[in-house]
Amino acid sequence: MPDSWVNSAERTGSDLHLELSRTGSRRAALIAALRDAVRSGRLAPGTRLPPYRSLAADLGLARNTVADAYAELVAEGWLTARQGSGTRVAERAAPPRPARVPVRVPVRTPGQGQGPGQGPARPAHDLRQGVPDASSFPRTAWLASARRALAAAPHSVFGPGDPQGRIELRTALADYLARARGVHTDPERIVICSGFAHALRLLFGGGVLGGPLAVESYGLGFHRSLLDAAGVRTLPLALDDHGARTEELAGLGRRVQAALLTPAHQFPTGGPLRPERRAAVVNWARAHGALVLEDDYDGEFRYDREPLGAVQGLDPDHVLHLGSVSKSLSPAVRLGWMVLPERLVDPVLAAKGEREAWAGVLDQLTLADFIESGSYDRHVRRMRRRYRDRRDRLVTTLAARAPHIEVTGIAAGLHAVLRLPPGTERSTVKAATWQGVALDGLAVFRHPDATMPAPDGLVVGYAAAPDHAYGAAVDALCRALPPR
Amino acid sequence: MPDSWVNSAERTGSDLHLELSRTGSRRAALIAALRDAVRSGRLAPGTRLPPYRSLAADLGLARNTVADAYAELVAEGWLTARQGSGTRVAERAAPPRPARVPVRVPVRTPGQGQGPGQGPARPAHDLRQGVPDASSFPRTAWLASARRALAAAPHSVFGPGDPQGRIELRTALADYLARARGVHTDPERIVICSGFAHALRLLFGGGVLGGPLAVESYGLGFHRSLLDAAGVRTLPLALDDHGARTEELAGLGRRVQAALLTPAHQFPTGGPLRPERRAAVVNWARAHGALVLEDDYDGEFRYDREPLGAVQGLDPDHVLHLGSVSKSLSPAVRLGWMVLPERLVDPVLAAKGEREAWAGVLDQLTLADFIESGSYDRHVRRMRRRYRDRRDRLVTTLAARAPHIEVTGIAAGLHAVLRLPPGTERSTVKAATWQGVALDGLAVFRHPDATMPAPDGLVVGYAAAPDHAYGAAVDALCRALPPR
């Protein structure tokens, strides 16, 4: 063993073994082994490496292989080579090894996000709102659509994208939304995004719209935080059984630029916006040059009658219609859409283009085929039946076991609201937690500035639990409810 | 025809025809026809509609069908029903018809975005940088990965997502990046995003990192705009043939939090960062508690030698490694990654979770399979050969037809830089435009505050044009070059 090599081993305070991996090229294996030795500190800064020929003889390698490896590591900055002083480990403290990071368990605050968390913290019974049945994703039909879409796509699909979204999807959506939701639009007014929150960010974070914004007194805290972060003040409208009290809009003054509503199915309290109010909010928007933002988050799921048409159909120039597949298909498919008044198309595209935040193009093409082939309608019908059955089971079970608890907001959607006796919400949520049931009380959805009465209630999502676990979840819920 | 009906037709000033679509239910067809009549103004506000039985008789429909349709339109706010006054069109001005919107042709400013635009404005010869060959997307292998990924996915995949990204993809990337790029990491330090720009937004727009930020004097204007928008001041480092002059970092003072570099292949000038500078920038980061942001945008494509390992391997705690599939696969697959020092993982996840901007989960699973099945390596090797051939053709043609023009930055990447005689860049870009060639001069990539000399040059992307069109594009380029 040559002197310099022995010396280096002594300087590092330990015998240096280079164990070369048996797979891959010898050169690559030697590079990897030397990198590891430097990184771990076994080869300290300044250590002189053996000459090519010595190390080659030691390891049974060709000299060129070793010379190449040294050159590579010099180029990468691990080693230095200077005329007369040989090849040395670069002069810098050995980097610390990366610390071991414990496996992270995502924790989700109820009422703030999309629904249940994952991992070991998952509760026994999942009755949180906002999540469709993950076990029902139409894998086969989706893959068939992906295959057709990939086969039909022109090459340009794989080039740079159009911030507005693929024309195939915008065309399919224009047809679908007209037919199923009474939305009045054409593909040129639709902008694809990756979900409702993304749409809010583009509109308010991208400088297209400003505040203040009228909102409903109950809604997703996540959306409020997002608007807060964009510097948009939100002013809560009171709710009653007929949705938001649109007559309050007039009292908010002319500063209010827009009203964000859930007309088809108020989230989370559950009523549809009363017809006169649908007209009133559109009239308000016209009179004030304002906008109605229609969050049509679960418009497809209406059980006891046909779905209510979208408010957008009443006035496409004053209503901005927002939807996504998060409830109808899966939040894993990051696709949503904005149906815009014409004057907003260019500003939204400018905001979107600058942020380069468009949705995956293959998913866009797949969804276009999924809609046009009828798979989307079939899936929605199938899920509508399934969710209606779930809802019926909830209502029936509660009627038998807790007839004093009123169940509301059940005509549509993926959740119901159980009205509780005054002052019992917090203790009931706690009792539910003890029963292993994850769900939210109404309080977490309340706007901090809301002045309307604060009813006690539970928001019960009936879609998230898998079929086989649903009965047990409802049983556990019943055990947590306050006695008559 | 009943009186009221005649009256309403008179009031709207035209005869009202309800043409019911022959497809779908009679009820749905009637609703659609009435909506259209109101929307178009043919049924004016206040107009009284005929009683159910009259319209039913008129149209040959069951009375219940008409009653249902009226009720639906009342619920939607199109009509009002009041005891004693019958059913009327709601009292509000008829909404204007949506104006016809001309088909939009996306226009992209050279040097600002991802490369060539689409549509009729497309130039005859596409030599813009930054775009891989769209005709080479591995459709069959990608679909095979999608099929395997969908079949293997647990149900929970279709539930709410983890902002960090799917563990399957993070695991595949940790292995791949270690093997192919010398990156030292584990899956818990990787965060999936939808591309490089998304990563920048999360880091700087999400409050994780602040400015000022040292950058290279030449780079993508799009990234600078994005940082500007986030309020981050950028300070340009001079470049020479060995990459960024890292010795200038010391002179920028302690305020500088991070340096954003393209060490493997300076964008766009094309040199790799010299070995001493790789070590120097890491030492600077350590000494100042700062970060190196390593933009490894085309690290896979190195032609005349093995790829340079990532700077991140020198010090995983002071280098944040950023990559994406935009160049290696397609910008249509919106997937990128950040390899983070451990202390930044939680802050980045917090920023990402709040913004709900994660990438499509099915694409994530597909890419994981694509990498693990070896398809990614095969694709990269295939494209490396193809791009090397393109580069060789460019060099050979220029050597024959414009030997006075030096071609630089050719050891790697998807573009080369042609050095031009001083003062000729602008006229050469114009001449290229006349020849139908789309490309950029160096000037559009220059930082506005750069003080280094401004060489004249053309940035020639050799990947974007399809194979059959490439020769003609290079010919046209030669015709645009200044004479000796």
Coordinates of C-alpha atoms in Angstrom, one line a residue, chain A residues 27 35 39 72 74-78 91-99 101-104 106 108 114-116 118 122 131 134-135 137 139 142-143 146-147 150-164 166 182 184 186 188-189 197-198 201 222 226 273 275 278-279 283 286 305-309 313-317 330-334 342 345-346 349 353-363, chain B residues 27 35 39 72 74-78 91-99 101-104 106 108 114-116 118 122 131 134-135 137 139 142-143 146-147 150-164 166 182 184 186 188-189 197-198 201 222 226 273 275 278-279 283 286 305-309 313-317 330-334 342 345-346 349 353-363:
Chain A
R27 CA -16.0 3.8 -12.6
R35 CA -18.1 10.4 -2.5
R39 CA -19.3 12.8 2.9
E72 CA -15.1 13.5 -12.2
V74 CA -12.5 17.2 -9.1
A75 CA -15.1 18.5 -11.5
E76 CA -17.8 18.1 -8.9
G77 CA -15.8 19.9 -6.3
W78 CA -15.2 16.9 -4.0
E91 CA -10.5 21.9 1.8
R92 CA -13.8 22.3 3.6
A93 CA -15.3 20.8 6.7
A94 CA -17.0 17.5 6.0
P95 CA -20.7 18.0 5.6
P96 CA -22.7 16.7 8.5
R97 CA -24.7 13.6 7.7
P98 CA -28.3 14.4 7.1
A99 CA -30.1 13.8 10.4
V101 CA -36.1 12.5 9.9
P102 CA -39.0 10.7 11.6
V103 CA -41.8 9.7 9.3
R104 CA -44.2 12.5 9.1
P106 CA -49.9 14.7 8.2
R108 CA -55.3 18.1 9.4
Q114 CA -60.3 18.7 2.7
G115 CA -61.3 16.2 5.3
P116 CA -59.8 13.3 7.0
Q118 CA -54.1 9.8 6.7
R122 CA -56.9 8.1 11.4
V131 CA -64.7 14.0 0.9
A134 CA -62.4 7.0 -2.1
S135 CA -63.3 3.4 -2.7
F137 CA -63.1 5.9 -7.9
R139 CA -60.5 3.2 -12.1
W142 CA -60.8 6.5 -16.1
L143 CA -58.0 4.4 -17.5
A146 CA -56.7 8.0 -20.5
R147 CA -55.9 5.4 -23.2
L150 CA -53.3 9.6 -25.2
A151 CA -54.0 7.8 -28.5
A152 CA -55.9 10.7 -29.9
A153 CA -53.7 13.6 -28.7
P154 CA -51.7 15.5 -31.3
H155 CA -48.0 15.9 -30.6
S156 CA -48.5 19.5 -29.6
V157 CA -50.2 18.4 -26.4
F158 CA -46.7 17.5 -25.1
G159 CA -45.3 20.9 -25.9
P160 CA -45.9 24.1 -23.8
G161 CA -49.4 24.4 -22.4
D162 CA -52.1 27.0 -22.8
P163 CA -52.8 28.7 -19.5
Q164 CA -56.5 28.6 -20.3
R166 CA -57.0 22.3 -23.2
G182 CA -78.0 25.2 -16.8
H184 CA -74.7 29.4 -20.2
D186 CA -68.8 28.7 -24.4
E188 CA -63.7 30.5 -24.7
R189 CA -65.1 31.7 -21.3
A197 CA -58.9 27.1 -3.9
H198 CA -56.7 27.6 -7.0
R201 CA -56.0 32.4 -5.5
F222 CA -59.6 27.2 4.6
L226 CA -56.7 32.0 1.8
L273 CA -80.8 29.6 -1.9
P275 CA -85.6 31.6 -5.7
R278 CA -81.2 34.0 -6.5
A279 CA -82.8 36.8 -8.5
N283 CA -80.0 42.2 -9.4
R286 CA -76.0 44.3 -11.9
R305 CA -85.6 16.3 -7.0
E306 CA -83.6 17.4 -10.1
P307 CA -80.6 19.5 -9.4
L308 CA -81.2 23.3 -9.2
G309 CA -79.8 25.0 -12.2
G313 CA -77.6 30.9 -16.1
L314 CA -79.6 33.9 -14.9
D315 CA -76.8 36.3 -15.9
P316 CA -73.6 35.0 -17.3
D317 CA -72.1 38.5 -17.2
S330 CA -61.9 12.6 -6.3
P331 CA -59.8 15.4 -4.8
A332 CA -56.8 13.4 -6.2
V333 CA -57.7 14.6 -9.7
R334 CA -56.6 18.2 -9.4
E342 CA -66.1 37.7 -20.9
V345 CA -61.1 36.1 -19.3
D346 CA -58.0 38.0 -20.3
L349 CA -55.3 34.3 -18.1
G353 CA -49.8 32.7 -17.3
E354 CA -47.6 34.6 -15.0
R355 CA -47.9 32.0 -12.3
E356 CA -47.5 28.9 -14.6
A357 CA -49.8 27.0 -12.3
W358 CA -51.8 25.0 -14.8
A359 CA -53.2 21.5 -14.3
G360 CA -51.7 18.4 -15.7
V361 CA -52.5 18.2 -19.4
L362 CA -53.0 14.4 -19.5
D363 CA -55.6 14.6 -16.7
Chain B
R27 CA -89.7 18.2 -18.9
R35 CA -84.8 29.4 -20.0
R39 CA -82.4 34.7 -21.5
E72 CA -88.2 24.2 -11.4
V74 CA -89.4 29.3 -10.1
A75 CA -86.9 27.6 -7.8
E76 CA -84.1 28.7 -10.1
G77 CA -85.3 32.3 -10.0
W78 CA -86.3 32.6 -13.7
E91 CA -88.9 41.1 -12.7
R92 CA -85.4 42.0 -13.8
A93 CA -84.0 43.3 -17.0
A94 CA -83.3 40.5 -19.5
P95 CA -79.7 39.6 -19.3
P96 CA -77.7 40.7 -22.4
R97 CA -76.6 37.8 -24.6
P98 CA -73.0 36.8 -24.1
A99 CA -71.0 38.5 -26.7
V101 CA -65.6 35.9 -28.2
P102 CA -63.1 35.5 -30.9
V103 CA -60.9 32.4 -30.7
R104 CA -57.9 33.3 -28.6
P106 CA -52.0 32.4 -27.0
R108 CA -45.9 34.1 -25.7
Q114 CA -41.7 28.0 -21.7
G115 CA -41.0 28.4 -25.4
P116 CA -43.1 28.4 -28.6
Q118 CA -49.4 27.4 -30.4
R122 CA -46.5 29.5 -34.9
V131 CA -38.9 22.8 -24.8
A134 CA -43.1 17.0 -28.2
S135 CA -43.2 14.3 -30.8
F137 CA -43.3 11.7 -25.6
R139 CA -47.0 7.5 -24.8
W142 CA -46.5 6.2 -19.9
L143 CA -49.9 4.5 -20.3
A146 CA -50.6 4.6 -15.5
R147 CA -52.3 1.2 -15.8
L150 CA -54.0 2.6 -11.0
A151 CA -54.2 -1.1 -10.5
A152 CA -51.8 -1.0 -7.5
A153 CA -53.1 2.1 -5.8
P154 CA -54.8 1.7 -2.5
H155 CA -58.3 3.4 -2.1
S156 CA -56.8 6.1 0.0
V157 CA -55.1 7.5 -3.0
F158 CA -58.4 8.9 -4.1
G159 CA -59.0 10.6 -0.8
P160 CA -57.5 13.8 0.4
G161 CA -53.9 14.3 -0.6
D162 CA -50.7 14.8 1.3
P163 CA -49.2 18.2 0.5
Q164 CA -45.7 16.6 0.5
R166 CA -47.2 10.6 -2.7
G182 CA -25.5 12.3 -6.9
H184 CA -28.0 12.8 -1.1
D186 CA -34.3 10.5 1.6
E188 CA -38.9 12.6 3.8
R189 CA -36.9 15.5 2.5
A197 CA -41.9 28.0 -11.0
H198 CA -44.2 26.5 -8.5
R201 CA -43.6 30.5 -5.5
F222 CA -40.2 34.6 -16.2
L226 CA -42.1 35.8 -10.4
L273 CA -20.0 25.8 -12.9
P275 CA -15.2 22.8 -9.6
R278 CA -19.0 24.6 -6.7
A279 CA -17.0 24.2 -3.5
N283 CA -18.6 27.3 1.7
R286 CA -22.2 27.6 5.3
R305 CA -19.1 13.0 -20.6
E306 CA -21.1 11.7 -17.8
P307 CA -23.5 14.2 -16.1
L308 CA -21.9 16.3 -13.4
G309 CA -23.2 15.3 -10.0
G313 CA -24.3 16.1 -2.8
L314 CA -21.6 18.4 -1.4
D315 CA -23.8 19.6 1.4
P316 CA -27.4 18.5 1.7
D317 CA -28.0 21.0 4.5
S330 CA -42.8 17.1 -21.2
P331 CA -44.0 20.4 -19.7
A332 CA -47.5 18.9 -20.0
V333 CA -46.7 16.6 -17.1
R334 CA -46.8 19.1 -14.3
E342 CA -34.4 19.1 6.8
V345 CA -39.4 20.6 5.2
D346 CA -42.0 21.7 7.7
L349 CA -45.3 21.9 3.8
G353 CA -50.8 22.9 2.6
E354 CA -52.3 26.4 3.0
R355 CA -52.3 26.9 -0.7
E356 CA -53.7 23.5 -1.7
A357 CA -51.6 23.5 -4.8
W358 CA -50.5 20.0 -5.2
A359 CA -49.9 18.1 -8.3
G360 CA -52.3 15.5 -9.8
V361 CA -52.0 12.3 -7.8
L362 CA -52.4 10.0 -10.7
D363 CA -49.6 11.6 -12.5

